[in-house]
mmCIF file of C-alpha atoms in Angstrom:
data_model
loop_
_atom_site.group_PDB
_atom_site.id
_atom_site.type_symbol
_atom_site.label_atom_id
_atom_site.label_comp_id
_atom_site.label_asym_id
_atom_site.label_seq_id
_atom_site.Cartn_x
_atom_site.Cartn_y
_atom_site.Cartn_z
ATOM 1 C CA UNK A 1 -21.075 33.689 8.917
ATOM 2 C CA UNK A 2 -21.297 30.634 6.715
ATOM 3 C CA UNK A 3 -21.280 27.216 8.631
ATOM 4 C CA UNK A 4 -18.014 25.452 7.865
ATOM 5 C CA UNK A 5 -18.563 21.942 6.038
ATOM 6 C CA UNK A 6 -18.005 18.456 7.155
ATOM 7 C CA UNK A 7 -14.623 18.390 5.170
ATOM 8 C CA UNK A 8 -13.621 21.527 7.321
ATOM 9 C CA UNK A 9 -14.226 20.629 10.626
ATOM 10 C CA UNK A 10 -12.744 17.445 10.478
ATOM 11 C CA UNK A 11 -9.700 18.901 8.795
ATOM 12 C CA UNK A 12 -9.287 21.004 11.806
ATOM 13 C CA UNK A 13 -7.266 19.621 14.376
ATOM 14 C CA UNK A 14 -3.790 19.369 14.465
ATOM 15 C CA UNK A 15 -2.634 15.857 13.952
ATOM 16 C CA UNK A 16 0.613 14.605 15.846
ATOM 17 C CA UNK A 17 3.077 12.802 12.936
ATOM 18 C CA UNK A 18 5.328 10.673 15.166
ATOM 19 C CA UNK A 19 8.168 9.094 13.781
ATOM 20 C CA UNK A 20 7.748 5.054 14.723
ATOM 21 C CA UNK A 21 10.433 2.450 14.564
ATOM 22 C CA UNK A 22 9.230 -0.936 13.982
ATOM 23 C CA UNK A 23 11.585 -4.403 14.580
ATOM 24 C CA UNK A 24 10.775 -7.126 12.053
ATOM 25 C CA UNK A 25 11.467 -10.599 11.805
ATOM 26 C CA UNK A 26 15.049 -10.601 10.652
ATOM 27 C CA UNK A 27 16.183 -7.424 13.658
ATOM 28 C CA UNK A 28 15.800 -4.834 10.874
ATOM 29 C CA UNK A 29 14.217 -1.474 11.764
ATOM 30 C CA UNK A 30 11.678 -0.340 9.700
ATOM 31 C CA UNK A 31 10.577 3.308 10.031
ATOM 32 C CA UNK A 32 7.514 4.748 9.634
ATOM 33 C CA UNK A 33 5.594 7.962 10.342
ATOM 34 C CA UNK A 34 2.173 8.150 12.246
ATOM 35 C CA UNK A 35 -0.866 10.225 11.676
ATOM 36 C CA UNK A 36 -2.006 10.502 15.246
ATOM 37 C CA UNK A 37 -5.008 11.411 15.276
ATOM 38 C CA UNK A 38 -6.226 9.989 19.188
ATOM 39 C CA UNK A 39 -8.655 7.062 17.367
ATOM 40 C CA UNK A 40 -7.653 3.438 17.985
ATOM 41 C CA UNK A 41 -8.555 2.663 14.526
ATOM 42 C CA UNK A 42 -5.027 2.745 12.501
ATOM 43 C CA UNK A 43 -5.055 2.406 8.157
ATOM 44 C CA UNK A 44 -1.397 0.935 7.438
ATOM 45 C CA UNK A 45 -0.063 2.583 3.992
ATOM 46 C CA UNK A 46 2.538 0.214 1.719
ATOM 47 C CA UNK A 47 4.577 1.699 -0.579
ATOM 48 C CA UNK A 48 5.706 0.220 -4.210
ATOM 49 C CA UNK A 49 9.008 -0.816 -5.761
ATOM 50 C CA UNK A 50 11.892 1.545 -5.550
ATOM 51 C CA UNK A 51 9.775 3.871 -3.674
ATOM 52 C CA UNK A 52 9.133 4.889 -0.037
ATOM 53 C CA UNK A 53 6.793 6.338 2.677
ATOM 54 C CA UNK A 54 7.398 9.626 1.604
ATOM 55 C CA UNK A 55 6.252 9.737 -2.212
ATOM 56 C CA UNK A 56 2.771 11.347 -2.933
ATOM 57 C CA UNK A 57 0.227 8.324 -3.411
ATOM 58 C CA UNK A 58 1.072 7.563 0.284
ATOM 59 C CA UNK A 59 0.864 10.785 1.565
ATOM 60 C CA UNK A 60 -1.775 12.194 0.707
ATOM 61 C CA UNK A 61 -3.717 8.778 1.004
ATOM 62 C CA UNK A 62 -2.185 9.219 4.850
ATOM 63 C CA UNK A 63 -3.406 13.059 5.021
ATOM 64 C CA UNK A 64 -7.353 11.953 3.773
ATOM 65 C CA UNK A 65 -7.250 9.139 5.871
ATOM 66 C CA UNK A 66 -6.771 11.144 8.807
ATOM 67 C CA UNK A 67 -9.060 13.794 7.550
ATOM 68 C CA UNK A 68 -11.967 11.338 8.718
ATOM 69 C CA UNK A 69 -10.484 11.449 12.290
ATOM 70 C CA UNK A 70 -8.605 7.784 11.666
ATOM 71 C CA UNK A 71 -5.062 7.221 12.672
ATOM 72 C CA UNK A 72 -2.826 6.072 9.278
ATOM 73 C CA UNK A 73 0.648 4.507 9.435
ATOM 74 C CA UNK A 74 3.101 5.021 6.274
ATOM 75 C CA UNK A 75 6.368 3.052 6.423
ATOM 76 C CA UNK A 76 9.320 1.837 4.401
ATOM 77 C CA UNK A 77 9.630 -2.052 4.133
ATOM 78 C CA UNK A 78 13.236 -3.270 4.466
ATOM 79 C CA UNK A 79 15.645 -1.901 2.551
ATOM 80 C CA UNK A 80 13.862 0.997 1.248
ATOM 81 C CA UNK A 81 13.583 4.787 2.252
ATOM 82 C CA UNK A 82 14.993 4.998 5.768
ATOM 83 C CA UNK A 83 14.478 1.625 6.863
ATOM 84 C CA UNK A 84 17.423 -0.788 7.493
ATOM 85 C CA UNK A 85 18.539 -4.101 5.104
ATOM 86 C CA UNK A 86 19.473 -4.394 1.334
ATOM 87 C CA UNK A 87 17.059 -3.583 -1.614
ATOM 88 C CA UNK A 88 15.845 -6.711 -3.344
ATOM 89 C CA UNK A 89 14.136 -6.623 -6.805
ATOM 90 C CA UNK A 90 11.386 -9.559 -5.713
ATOM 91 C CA UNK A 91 11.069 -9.988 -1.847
ATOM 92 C CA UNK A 92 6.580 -9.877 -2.203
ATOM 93 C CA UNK A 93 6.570 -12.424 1.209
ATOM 94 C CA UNK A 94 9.313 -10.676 2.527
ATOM 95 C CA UNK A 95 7.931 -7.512 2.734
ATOM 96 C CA UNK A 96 4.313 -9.058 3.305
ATOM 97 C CA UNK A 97 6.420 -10.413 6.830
ATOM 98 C CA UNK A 98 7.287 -7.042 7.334
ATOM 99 C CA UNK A 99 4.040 -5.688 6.948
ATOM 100 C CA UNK A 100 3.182 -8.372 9.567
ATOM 101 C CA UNK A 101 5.258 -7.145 11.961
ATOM 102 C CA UNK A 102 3.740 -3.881 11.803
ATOM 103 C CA UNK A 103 0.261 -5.437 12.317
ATOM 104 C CA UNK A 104 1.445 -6.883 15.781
ATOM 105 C CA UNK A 105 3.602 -4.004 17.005
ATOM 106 C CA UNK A 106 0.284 -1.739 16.544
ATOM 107 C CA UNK A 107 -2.030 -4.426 17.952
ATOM 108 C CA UNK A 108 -0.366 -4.949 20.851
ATOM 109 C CA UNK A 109 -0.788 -1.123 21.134
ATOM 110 C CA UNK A 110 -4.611 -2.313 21.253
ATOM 111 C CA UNK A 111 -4.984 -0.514 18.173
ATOM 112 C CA UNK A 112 -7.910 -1.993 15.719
ATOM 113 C CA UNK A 113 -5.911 -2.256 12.016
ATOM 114 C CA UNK A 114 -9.281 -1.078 9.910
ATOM 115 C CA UNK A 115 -7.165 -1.494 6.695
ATOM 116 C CA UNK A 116 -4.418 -2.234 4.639
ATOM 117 C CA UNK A 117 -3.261 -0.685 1.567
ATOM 118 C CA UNK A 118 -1.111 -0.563 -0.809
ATOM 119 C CA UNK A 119 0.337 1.225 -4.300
ATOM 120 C CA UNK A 120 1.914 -0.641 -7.188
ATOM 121 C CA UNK A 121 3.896 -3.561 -5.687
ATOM 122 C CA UNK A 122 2.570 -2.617 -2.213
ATOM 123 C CA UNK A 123 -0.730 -3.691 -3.730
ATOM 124 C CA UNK A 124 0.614 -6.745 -3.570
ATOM 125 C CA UNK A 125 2.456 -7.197 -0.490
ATOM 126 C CA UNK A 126 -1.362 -6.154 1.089
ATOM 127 C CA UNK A 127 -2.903 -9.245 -1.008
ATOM 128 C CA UNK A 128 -0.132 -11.704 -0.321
ATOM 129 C CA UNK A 129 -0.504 -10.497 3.336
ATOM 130 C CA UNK A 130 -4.582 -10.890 3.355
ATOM 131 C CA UNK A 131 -3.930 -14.276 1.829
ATOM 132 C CA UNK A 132 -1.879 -15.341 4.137
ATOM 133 C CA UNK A 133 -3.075 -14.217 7.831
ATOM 134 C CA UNK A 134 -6.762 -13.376 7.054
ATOM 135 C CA UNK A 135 -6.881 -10.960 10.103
ATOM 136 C CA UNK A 136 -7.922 -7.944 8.252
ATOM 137 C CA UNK A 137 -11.117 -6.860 6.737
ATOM 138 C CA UNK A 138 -10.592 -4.668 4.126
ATOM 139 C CA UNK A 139 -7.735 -4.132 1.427
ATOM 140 C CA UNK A 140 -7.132 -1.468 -0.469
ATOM 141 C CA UNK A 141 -4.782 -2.748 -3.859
ATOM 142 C CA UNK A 142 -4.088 0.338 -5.663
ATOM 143 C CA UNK A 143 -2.440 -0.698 -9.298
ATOM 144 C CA UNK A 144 -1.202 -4.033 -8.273
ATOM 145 C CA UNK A 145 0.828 -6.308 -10.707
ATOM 146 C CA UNK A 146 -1.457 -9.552 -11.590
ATOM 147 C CA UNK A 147 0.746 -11.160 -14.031
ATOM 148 C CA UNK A 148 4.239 -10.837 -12.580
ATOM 149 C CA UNK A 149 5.957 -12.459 -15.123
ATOM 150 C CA UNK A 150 5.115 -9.120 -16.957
ATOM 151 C CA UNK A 151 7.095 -5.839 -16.595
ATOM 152 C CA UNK A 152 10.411 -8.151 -16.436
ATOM 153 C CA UNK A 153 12.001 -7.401 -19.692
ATOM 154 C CA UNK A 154 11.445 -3.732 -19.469
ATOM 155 C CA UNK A 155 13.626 -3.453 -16.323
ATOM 156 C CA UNK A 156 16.326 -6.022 -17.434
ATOM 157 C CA UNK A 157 15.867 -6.415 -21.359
ATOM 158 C CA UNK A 158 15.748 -9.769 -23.656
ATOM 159 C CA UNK A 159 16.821 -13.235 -22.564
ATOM 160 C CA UNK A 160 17.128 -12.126 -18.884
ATOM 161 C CA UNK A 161 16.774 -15.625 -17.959
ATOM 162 C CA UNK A 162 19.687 -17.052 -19.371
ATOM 163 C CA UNK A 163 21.896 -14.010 -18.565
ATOM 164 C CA UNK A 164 20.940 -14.136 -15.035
ATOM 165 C CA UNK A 165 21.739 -17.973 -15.227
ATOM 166 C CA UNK A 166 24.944 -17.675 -16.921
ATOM 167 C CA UNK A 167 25.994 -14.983 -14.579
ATOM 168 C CA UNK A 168 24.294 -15.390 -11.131
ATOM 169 C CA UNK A 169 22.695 -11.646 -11.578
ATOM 170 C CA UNK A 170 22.009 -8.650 -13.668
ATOM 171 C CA UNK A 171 23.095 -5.056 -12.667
ATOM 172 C CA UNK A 172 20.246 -2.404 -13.441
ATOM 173 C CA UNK A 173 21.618 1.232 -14.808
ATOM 174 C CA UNK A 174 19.811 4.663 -14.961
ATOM 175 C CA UNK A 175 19.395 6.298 -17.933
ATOM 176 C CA UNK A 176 22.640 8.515 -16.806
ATOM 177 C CA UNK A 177 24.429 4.938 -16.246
ATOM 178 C CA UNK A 178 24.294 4.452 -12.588
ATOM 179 C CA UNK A 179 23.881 1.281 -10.877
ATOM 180 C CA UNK A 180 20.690 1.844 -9.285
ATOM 181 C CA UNK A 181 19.972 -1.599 -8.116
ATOM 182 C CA UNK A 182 21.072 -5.701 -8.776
ATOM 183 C CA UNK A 183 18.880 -8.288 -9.448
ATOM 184 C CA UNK A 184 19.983 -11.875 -7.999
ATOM 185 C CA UNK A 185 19.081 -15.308 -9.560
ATOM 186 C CA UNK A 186 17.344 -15.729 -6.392
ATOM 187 C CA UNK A 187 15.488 -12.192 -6.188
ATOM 188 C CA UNK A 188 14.261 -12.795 -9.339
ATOM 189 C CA UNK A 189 12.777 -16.728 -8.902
ATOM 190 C CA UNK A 190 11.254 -14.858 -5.633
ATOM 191 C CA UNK A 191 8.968 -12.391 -8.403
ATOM 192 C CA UNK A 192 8.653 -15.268 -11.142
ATOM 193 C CA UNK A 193 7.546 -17.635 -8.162
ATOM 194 C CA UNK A 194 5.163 -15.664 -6.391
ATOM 195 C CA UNK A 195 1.526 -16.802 -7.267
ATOM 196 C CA UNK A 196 -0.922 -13.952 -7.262
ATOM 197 C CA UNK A 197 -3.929 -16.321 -8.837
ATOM 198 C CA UNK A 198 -3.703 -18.639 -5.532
ATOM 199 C CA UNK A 199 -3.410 -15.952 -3.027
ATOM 200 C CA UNK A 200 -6.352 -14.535 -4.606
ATOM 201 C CA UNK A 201 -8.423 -17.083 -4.125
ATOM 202 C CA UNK A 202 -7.116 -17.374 -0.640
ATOM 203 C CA UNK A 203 -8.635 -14.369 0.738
ATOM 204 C CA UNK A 204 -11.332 -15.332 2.453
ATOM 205 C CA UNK A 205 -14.651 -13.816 1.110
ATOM 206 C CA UNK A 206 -15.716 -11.753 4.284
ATOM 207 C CA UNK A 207 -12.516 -9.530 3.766
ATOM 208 C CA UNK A 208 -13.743 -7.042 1.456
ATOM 209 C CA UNK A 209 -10.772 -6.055 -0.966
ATOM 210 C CA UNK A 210 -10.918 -2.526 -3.346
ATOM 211 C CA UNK A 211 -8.594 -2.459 -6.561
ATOM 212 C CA UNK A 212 -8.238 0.916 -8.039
ATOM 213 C CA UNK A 213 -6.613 1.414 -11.268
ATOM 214 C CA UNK A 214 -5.905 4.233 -13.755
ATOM 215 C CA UNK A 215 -7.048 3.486 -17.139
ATOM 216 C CA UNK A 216 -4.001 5.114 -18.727
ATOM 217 C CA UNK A 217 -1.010 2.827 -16.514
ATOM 218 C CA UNK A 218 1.778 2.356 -18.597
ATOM 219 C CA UNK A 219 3.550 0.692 -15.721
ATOM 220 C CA UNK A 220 0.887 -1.920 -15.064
ATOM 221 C CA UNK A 221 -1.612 -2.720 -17.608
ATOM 222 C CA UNK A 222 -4.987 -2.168 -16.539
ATOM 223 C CA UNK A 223 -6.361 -5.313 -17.777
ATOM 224 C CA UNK A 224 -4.651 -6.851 -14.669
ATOM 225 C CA UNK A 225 -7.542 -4.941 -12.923
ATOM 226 C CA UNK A 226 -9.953 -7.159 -14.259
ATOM 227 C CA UNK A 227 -7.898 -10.246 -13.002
ATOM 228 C CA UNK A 228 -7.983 -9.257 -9.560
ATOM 229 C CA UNK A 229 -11.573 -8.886 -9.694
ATOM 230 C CA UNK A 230 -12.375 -12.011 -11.688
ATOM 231 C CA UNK A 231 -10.774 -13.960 -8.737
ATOM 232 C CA UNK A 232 -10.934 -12.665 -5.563
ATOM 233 C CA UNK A 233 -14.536 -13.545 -3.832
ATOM 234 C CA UNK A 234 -15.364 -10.123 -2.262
ATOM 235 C CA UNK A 235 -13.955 -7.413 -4.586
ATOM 236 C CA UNK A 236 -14.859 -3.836 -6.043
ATOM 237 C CA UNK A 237 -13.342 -2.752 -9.000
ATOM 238 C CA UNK A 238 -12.756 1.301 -9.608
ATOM 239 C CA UNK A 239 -11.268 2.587 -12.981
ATOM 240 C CA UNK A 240 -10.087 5.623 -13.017
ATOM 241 C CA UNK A 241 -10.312 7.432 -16.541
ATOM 242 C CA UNK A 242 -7.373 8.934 -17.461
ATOM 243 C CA UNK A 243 -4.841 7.787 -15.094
ATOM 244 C CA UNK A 244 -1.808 6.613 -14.730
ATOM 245 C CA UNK A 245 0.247 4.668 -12.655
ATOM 246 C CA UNK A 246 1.345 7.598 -9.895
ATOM 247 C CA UNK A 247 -2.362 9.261 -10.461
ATOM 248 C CA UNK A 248 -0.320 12.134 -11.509
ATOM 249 C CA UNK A 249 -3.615 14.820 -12.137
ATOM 250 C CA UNK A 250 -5.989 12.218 -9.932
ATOM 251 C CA UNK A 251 -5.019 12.341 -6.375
ATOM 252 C CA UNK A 252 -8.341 13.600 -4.859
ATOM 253 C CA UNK A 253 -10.732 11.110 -7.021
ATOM 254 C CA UNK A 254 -8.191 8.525 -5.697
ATOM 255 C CA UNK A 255 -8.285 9.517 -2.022
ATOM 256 C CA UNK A 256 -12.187 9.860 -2.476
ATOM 257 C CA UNK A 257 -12.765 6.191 -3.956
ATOM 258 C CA UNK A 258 -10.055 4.518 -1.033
ATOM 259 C CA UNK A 259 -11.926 6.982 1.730
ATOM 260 C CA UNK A 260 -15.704 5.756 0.628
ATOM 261 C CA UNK A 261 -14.271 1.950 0.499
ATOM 262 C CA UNK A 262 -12.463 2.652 4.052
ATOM 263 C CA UNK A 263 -15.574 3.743 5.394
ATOM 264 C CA UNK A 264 -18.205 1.290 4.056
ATOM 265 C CA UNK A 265 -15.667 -1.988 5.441
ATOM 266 C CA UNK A 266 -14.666 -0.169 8.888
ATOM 267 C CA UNK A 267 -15.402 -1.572 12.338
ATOM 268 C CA UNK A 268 -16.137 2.030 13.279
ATOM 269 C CA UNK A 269 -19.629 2.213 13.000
ATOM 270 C CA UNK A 270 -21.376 5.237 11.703
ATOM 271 C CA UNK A 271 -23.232 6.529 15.376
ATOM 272 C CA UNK A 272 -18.859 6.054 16.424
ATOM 273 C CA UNK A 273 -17.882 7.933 13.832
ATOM 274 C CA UNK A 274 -20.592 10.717 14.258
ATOM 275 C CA UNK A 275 -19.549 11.343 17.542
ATOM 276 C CA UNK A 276 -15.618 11.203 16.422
ATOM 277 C CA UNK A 277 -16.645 13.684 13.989
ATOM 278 C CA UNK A 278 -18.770 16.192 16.766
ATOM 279 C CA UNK A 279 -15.291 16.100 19.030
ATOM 280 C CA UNK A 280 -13.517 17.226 16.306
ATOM 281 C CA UNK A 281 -15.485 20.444 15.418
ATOM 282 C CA UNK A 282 -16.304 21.122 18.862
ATOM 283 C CA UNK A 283 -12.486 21.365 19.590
ATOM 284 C CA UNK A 284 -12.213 23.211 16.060
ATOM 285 C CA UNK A 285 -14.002 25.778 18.513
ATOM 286 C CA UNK A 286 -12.091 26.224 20.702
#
């Protein structure tokens, strides 16, 4: 009989997904689902605008991480998915405090937070977080927004400025003409005010940080990429040919790149990890 492979064995036990509720700062719950996988060593996932725990860059970044025998956390920051509060269209330090939250309710589980990562505007919430609390040691910014003065007019067309001034806000439709969302004078100072070149450089340099873009975003150009990397002190730089923003046809060269960084920058050394590894396929036996 052929010998099953690495990829196989740890693939092989069942792992528990446990719906956890999470308090932050302002009494909101925020709800999350946990890839138990019995290691202490927890990867929290962050999701991007509009989006939630649920949508497939977080998955299946949650499925590979625990296909190396590591616990991963997916959750919905205020407001979005399942979790309680209103939808704001800036709120990067907000949700970076809710992020935080998350960090301490797992820690004082005694779990060891290996990583934090995040797609799109998630990407981030995990460098604004970094920046902030430098209690992490490796981030994982998949298609982040340098320049977030870009993208704006897109969502809420020309001379959004003064029409927000003049009128306090600016109501976003679908396509179909549903209100989908409204942007506040104040949500929108939050995005225009948030400086992504100074939290950059406040990432201290033995936090190793991974930015992973598709070379065919049309949501986030990939030239803001090569900001991220011209700034922040420890960095690695992946693009991903062909691309685009959701890694539509690229899921499993994404979940490769993130797993190879993840394991490189853990605390879980390799003779750790070996043995995690020999538990798994000698229960796979069983």
């Amino acid at each position: 009989m052929k010998r099953p492979t690495l990829q196989q064995l740890v693939q092989t036990p069942a792992v528990k997904l446990q719906r956890v509720v999470v308090e932050n700062k302002h009494g909101e719950k925020l709800v999350g689902l946990l890839h138990e996988t019995g290691s202490k060593h927890l990867v929290i996932i962050c999701h991007g605008f509009q989006s939630s725990k649920e949508r497939i860059p977080m998955l299946n970044l949650a499925v590979a991480v625990e296909n190396q025998g590591i616990s991963a956390f997916r959750f919905d920051f205020g407001g979005n998915g399942e979790s309680e509060g209103s939808f704001q269209y800036g709120n990067y330090h907000r949700e970076a405090e809710d992020l935080r939250s998350v960090v301490q309710h797992f820690r004082r589980q005694k779990r060891v937070i290996g990583a934090v990562a995040g797609h799109s505007k998630g990407g981030n919430v995990v460098l604004l977080y970094a920046s902030k609390y430098n209690d992490v040691n490796a981030v994982v910014n998949i298609s982040g927004r340098f320049d977030l003065k870009r993208g704006i007019e897109g969502r809420l067309g020309k001379e959004f400025l003064q029409r927000i001034k003049q009128n306090g806000f600016i109501n976003v439709y679908s396509r179909k003409g549903r209100l989908e969302y409204c942007v506040t004078e104040e949500s929108l100072m939050d995005r225009l005010t948030t400086d992504t070149h100074a939290a950059c450089l406040s990432i201290h340099p033995d936090c190793r940080v991974l930015t992973v873009h598709g070379s065919m975003d049309k949501i986030v150009p990939v030239e803001d990429a090569m900001e991220f990397a011209k700034l922040i002190p420890n960095h690695e730089l992946h693009i991903l040919k062909e691309a685009d923003h959701e890694y539509t046809m690229h899921q499993k060269e994404l979940a490769s790149i993130v797993i190879d960084f993840l394991m490189e920058s853990s605390n879980l050394d390799k003779n750790t990890h070996n043995l995690l590894v020999k538990d798994y396929s000698f229960r796979s036996r069983i």
